[in-house]
PDB file of C-alpha atoms in Angstrom:
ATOM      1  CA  UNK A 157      75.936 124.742 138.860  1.00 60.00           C
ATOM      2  CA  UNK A 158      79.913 125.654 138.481  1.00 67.00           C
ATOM      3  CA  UNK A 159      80.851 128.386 140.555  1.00 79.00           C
ATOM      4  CA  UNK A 160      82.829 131.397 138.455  1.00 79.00           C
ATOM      5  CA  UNK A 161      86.087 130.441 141.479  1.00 79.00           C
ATOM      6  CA  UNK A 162      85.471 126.855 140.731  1.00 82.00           C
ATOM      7  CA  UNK A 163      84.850 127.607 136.136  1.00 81.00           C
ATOM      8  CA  UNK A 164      88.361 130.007 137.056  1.00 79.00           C
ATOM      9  CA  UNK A 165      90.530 127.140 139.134  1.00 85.00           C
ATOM     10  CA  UNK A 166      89.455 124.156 136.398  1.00 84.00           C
ATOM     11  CA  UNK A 167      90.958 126.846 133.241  1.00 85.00           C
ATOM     12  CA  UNK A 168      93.999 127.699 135.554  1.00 87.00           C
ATOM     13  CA  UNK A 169      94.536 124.012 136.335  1.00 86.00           C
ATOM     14  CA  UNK A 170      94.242 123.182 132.323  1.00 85.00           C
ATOM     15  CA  UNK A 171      96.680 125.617 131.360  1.00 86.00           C
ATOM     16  CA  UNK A 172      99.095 124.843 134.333  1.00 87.00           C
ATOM     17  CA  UNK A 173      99.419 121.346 132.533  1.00 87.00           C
ATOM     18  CA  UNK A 174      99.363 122.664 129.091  1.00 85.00           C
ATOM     19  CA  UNK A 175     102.317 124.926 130.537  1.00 88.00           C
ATOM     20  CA  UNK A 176     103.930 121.800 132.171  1.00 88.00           C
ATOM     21  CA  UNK A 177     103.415 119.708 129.002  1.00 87.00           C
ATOM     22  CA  UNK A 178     105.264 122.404 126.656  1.00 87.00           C
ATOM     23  CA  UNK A 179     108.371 122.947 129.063  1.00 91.00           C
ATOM     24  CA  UNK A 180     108.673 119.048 129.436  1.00 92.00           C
ATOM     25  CA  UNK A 181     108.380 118.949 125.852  1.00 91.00           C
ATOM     26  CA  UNK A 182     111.253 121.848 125.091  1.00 90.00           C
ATOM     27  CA  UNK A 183     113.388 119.853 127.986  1.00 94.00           C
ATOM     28  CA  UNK A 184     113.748 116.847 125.791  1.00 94.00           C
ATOM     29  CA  UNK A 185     114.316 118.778 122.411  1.00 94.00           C
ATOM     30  CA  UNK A 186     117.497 120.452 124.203  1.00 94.00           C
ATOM     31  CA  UNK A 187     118.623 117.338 125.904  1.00 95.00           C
ATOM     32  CA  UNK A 188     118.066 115.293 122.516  1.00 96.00           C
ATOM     33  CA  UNK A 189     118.198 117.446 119.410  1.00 95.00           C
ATOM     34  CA  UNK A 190     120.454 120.676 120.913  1.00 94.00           C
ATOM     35  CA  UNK A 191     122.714 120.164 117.922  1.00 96.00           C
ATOM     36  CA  UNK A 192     120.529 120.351 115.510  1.00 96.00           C
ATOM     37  CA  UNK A 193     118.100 123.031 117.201  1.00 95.00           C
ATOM     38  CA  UNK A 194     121.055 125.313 116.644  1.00 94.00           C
ATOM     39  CA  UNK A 195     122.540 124.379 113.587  1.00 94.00           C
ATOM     40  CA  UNK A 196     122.964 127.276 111.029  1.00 94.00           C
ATOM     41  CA  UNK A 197     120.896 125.011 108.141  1.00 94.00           C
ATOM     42  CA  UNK A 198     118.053 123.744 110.362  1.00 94.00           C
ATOM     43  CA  UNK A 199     117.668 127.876 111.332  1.00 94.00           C
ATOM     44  CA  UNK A 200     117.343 128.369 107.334  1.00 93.00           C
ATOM     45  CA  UNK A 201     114.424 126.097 107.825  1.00 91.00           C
ATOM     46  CA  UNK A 202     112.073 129.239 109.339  1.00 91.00           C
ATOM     47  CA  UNK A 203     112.378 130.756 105.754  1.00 86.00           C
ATOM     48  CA  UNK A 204     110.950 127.827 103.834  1.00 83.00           C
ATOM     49  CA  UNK A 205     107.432 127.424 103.473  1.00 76.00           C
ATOM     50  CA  UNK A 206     105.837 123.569 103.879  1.00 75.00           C
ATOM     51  CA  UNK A 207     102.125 123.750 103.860  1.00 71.00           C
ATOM     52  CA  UNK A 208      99.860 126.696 103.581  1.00 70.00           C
ATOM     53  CA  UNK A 209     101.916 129.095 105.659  1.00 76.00           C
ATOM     54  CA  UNK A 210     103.661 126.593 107.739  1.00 82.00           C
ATOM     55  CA  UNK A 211     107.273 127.189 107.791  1.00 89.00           C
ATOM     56  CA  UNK A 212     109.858 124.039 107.672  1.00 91.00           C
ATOM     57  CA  UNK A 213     110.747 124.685 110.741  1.00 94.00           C
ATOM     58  CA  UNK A 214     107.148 125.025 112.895  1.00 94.00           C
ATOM     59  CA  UNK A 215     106.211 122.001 110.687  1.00 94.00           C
ATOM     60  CA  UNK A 216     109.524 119.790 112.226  1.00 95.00           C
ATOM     61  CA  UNK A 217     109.042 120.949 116.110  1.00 96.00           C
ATOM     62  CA  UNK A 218     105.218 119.693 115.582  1.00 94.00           C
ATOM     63  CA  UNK A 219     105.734 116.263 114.300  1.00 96.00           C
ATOM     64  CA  UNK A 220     108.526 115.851 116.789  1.00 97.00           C
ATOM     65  CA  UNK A 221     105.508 116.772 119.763  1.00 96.00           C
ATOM     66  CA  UNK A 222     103.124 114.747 117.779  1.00 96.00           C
ATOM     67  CA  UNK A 223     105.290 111.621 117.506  1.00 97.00           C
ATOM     68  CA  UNK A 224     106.486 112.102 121.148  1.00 96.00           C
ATOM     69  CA  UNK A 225     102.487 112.115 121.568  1.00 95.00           C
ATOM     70  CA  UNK A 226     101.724 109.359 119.873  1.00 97.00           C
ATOM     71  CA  UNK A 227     104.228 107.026 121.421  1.00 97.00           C
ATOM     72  CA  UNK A 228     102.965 108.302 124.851  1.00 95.00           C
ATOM     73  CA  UNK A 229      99.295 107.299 124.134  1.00 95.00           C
ATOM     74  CA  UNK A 230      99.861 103.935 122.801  1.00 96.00           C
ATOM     75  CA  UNK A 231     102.937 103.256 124.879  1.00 95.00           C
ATOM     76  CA  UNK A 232     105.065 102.159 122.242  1.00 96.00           C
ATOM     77  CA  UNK A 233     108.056 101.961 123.982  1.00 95.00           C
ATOM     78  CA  UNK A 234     110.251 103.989 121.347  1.00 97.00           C
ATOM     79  CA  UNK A 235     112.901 105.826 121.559  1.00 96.00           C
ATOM     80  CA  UNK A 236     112.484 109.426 121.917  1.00 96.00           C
ATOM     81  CA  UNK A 237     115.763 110.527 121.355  1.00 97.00           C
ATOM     82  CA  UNK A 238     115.231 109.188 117.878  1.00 97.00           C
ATOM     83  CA  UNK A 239     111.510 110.036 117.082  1.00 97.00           C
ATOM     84  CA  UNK A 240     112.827 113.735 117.923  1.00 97.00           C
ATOM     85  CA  UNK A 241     116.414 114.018 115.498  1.00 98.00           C
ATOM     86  CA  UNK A 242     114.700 111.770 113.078  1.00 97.00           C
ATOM     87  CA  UNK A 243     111.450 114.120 113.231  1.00 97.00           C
ATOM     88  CA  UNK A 244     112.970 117.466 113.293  1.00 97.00           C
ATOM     89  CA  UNK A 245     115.367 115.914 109.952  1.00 97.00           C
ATOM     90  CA  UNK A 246     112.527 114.606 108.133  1.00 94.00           C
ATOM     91  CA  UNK A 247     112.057 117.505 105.895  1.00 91.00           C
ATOM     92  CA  UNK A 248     115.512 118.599 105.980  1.00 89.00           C
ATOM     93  CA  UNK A 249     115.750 118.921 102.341  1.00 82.00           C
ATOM     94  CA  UNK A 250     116.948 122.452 102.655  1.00 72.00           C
ATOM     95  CA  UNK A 251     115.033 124.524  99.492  1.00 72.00           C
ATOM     96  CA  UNK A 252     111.839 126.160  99.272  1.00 64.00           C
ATOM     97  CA  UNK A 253     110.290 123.219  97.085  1.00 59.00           C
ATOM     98  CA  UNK A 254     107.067 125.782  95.984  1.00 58.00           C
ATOM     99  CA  UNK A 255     110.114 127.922  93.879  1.00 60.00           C
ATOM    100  CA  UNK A 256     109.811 127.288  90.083  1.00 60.00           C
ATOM    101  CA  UNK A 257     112.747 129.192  89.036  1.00 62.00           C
ATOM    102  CA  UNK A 258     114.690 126.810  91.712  1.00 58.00           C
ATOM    103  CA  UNK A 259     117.816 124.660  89.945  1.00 56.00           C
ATOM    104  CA  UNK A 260     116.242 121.300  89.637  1.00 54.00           C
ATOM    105  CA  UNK A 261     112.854 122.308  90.262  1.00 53.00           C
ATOM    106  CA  UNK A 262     110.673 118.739  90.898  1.00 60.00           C
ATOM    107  CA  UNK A 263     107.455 118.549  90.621  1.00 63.00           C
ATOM    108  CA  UNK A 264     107.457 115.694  92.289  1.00 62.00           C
ATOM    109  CA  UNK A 265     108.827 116.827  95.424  1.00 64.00           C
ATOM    110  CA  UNK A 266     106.999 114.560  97.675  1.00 59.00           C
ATOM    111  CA  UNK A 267     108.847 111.276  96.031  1.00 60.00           C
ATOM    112  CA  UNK A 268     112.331 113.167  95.898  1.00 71.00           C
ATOM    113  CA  UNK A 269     112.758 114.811  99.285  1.00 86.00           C
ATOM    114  CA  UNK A 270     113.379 112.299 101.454  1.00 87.00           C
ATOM    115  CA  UNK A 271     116.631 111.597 100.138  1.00 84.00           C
ATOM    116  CA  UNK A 272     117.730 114.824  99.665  1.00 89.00           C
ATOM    117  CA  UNK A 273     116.793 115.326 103.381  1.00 92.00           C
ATOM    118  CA  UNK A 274     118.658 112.027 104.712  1.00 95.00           C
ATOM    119  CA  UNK A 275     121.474 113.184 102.374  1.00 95.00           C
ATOM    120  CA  UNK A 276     121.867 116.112 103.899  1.00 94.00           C
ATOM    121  CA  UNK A 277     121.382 115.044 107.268  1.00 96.00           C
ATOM    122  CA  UNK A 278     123.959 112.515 106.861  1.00 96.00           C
ATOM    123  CA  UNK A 279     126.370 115.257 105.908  1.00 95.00           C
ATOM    124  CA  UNK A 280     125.927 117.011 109.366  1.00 94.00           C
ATOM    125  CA  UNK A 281     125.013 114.714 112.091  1.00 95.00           C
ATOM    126  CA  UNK A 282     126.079 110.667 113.166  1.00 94.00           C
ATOM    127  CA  UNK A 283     122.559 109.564 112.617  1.00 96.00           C
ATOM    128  CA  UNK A 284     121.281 106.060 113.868  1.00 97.00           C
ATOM    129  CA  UNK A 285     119.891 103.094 111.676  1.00 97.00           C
ATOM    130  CA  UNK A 286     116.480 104.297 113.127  1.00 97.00           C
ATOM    131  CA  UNK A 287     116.911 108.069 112.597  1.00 98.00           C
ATOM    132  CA  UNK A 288     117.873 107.252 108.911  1.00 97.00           C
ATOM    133  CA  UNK A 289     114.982 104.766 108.230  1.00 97.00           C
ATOM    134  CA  UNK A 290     112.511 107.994 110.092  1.00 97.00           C
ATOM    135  CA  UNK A 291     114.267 110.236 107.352  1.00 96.00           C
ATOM    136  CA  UNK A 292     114.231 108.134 104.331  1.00 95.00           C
ATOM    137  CA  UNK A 293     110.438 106.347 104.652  1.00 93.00           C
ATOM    138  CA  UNK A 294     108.412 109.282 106.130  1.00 90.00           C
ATOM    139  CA  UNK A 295     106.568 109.447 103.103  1.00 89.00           C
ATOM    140  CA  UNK A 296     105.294 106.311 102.832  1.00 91.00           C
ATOM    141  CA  UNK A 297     103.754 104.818 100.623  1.00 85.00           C
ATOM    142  CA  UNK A 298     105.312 107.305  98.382  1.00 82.00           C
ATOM    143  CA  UNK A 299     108.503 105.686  98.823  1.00 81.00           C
ATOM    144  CA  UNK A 300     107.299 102.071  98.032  1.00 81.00           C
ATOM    145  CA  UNK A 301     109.685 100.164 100.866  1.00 86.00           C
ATOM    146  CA  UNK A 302     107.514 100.791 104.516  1.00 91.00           C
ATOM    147  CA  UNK A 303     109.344 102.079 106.996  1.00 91.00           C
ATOM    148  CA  UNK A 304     111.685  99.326 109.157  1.00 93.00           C
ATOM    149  CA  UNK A 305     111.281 100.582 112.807  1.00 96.00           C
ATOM    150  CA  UNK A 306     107.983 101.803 115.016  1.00 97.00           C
ATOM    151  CA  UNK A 307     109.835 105.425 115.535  1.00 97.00           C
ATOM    152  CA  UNK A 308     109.765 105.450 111.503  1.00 97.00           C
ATOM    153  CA  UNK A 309     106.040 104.291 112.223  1.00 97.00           C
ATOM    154  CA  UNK A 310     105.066 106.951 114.511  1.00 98.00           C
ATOM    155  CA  UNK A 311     106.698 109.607 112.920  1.00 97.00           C
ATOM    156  CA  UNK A 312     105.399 108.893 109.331  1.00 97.00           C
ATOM    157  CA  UNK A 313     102.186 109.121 111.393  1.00 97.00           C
ATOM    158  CA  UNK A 314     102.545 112.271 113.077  1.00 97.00           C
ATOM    159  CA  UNK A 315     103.786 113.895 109.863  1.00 95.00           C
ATOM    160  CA  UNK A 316     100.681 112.586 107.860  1.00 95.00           C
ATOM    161  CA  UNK A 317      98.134 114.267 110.799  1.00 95.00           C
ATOM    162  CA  UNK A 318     100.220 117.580 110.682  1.00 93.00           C
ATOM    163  CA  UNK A 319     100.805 117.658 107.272  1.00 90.00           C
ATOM    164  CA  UNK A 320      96.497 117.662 107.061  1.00 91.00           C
ATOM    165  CA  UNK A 321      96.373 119.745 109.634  1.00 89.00           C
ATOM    166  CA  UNK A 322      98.376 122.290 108.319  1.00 86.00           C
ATOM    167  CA  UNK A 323      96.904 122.124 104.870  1.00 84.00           C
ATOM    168  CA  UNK A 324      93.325 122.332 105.488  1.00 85.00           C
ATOM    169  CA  UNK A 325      94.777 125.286 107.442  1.00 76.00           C
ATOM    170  CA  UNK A 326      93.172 123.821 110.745  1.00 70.00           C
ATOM    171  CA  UNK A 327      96.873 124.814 112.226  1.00 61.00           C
ATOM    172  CA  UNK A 328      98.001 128.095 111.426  1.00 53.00           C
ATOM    173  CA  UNK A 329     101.661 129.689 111.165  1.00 48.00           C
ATOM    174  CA  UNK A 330     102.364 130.707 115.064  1.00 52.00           C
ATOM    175  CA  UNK A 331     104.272 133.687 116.271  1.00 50.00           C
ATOM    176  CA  UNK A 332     108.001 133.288 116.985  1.00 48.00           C
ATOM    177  CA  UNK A 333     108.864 130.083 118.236  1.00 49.00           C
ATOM    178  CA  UNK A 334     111.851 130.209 120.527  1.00 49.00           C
ATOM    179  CA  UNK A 335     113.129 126.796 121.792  1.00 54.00           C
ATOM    180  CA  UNK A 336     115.635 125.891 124.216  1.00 47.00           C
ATOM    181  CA  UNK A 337     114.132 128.570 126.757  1.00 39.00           C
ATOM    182  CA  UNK A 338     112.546 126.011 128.907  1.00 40.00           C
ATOM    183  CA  UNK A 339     114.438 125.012 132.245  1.00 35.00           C
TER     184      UNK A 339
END
């Protein structure tokens, strides 16, 4: 039977790499995505709702992780500098799409975004052929061309499993999220 030192060291050494795991995490999204981290829209993003509770911007930083995840487990090979712009500007569509009073109000939202996410993007940031394709296809098969590239794979992926997550309210709206405060 488990001593209570040895139950004690096995939590401590569980949440040392959980610890470890989020810093190395935060590391790459300020080496990677600084830019857009910071940017005065993707900040407007904590005051949009996505799914359930989930802001915009909890829902981005989570399918970045996942996809960084994902690629990790399978050893995919892709890039992570794209998986994490493209993943963090997948929803970057900049509107609280649950508002019915909103100026060209869709009710098809999940078809439209994407494009009014990439076009926005493109107004802000040099984005890559793969960060674009990310953008742009993330909703597949709503948009009817697959995505091109695996990071486009991955993070359609990632955004499908968080997306459930989120709306089955499995994952709940966190406290304040402050990134960048890793070293």
């Amino acid at each position: 039977m488990e001593s209570l030192k040895e139950g004690h060291q096995r939590r401590m050494e569980k949440y040392r790499k959980q610890y470890e795991q989020r810093r190395k995490f935060y590391r790459l999204l300020k080496e990677n995505a600084s830019d857009i981290l910071h940017s005065e829209n993707f900040q407007k993003t904590r005051h949009h709702i996505q799914h359930g509770t989930m802001p915009v911007y909890r829902h981005c930083l989570d399918v970045a992780k996942q996809s960084i995840q994902i690629n990790k487990a399978l050893g995919l090979g892709c890039s992570e500098r794209d998986l994490i712009r493209g993943a963090l500007l997948h929803d970057y569509f900049l509107y609280d799409w649950h508002d019915k009073n909103r100026e060209n109000y869709q009710k098809l939202h999940g078809f439209y975004h994407p494009g009014i996410a990439l076009k926005n993007a493109r107004k802000e940031y040099h984005l890559t052929r793969r960060e674009e394709d990310i953008i742009k296809k993330h909703m597949w098969p709503l948009t009817v061309v697959p995505p091109l590239c695996r990071e486009a794979w991955v993070v359609t992926a990632a955004d499908k499993y968080c997306s459930l997550l989120e709306t089955l309210k499995i994952r709940k709206r966190p406290g304040r999220v402050r990134v960048g405060v890793a070293k």
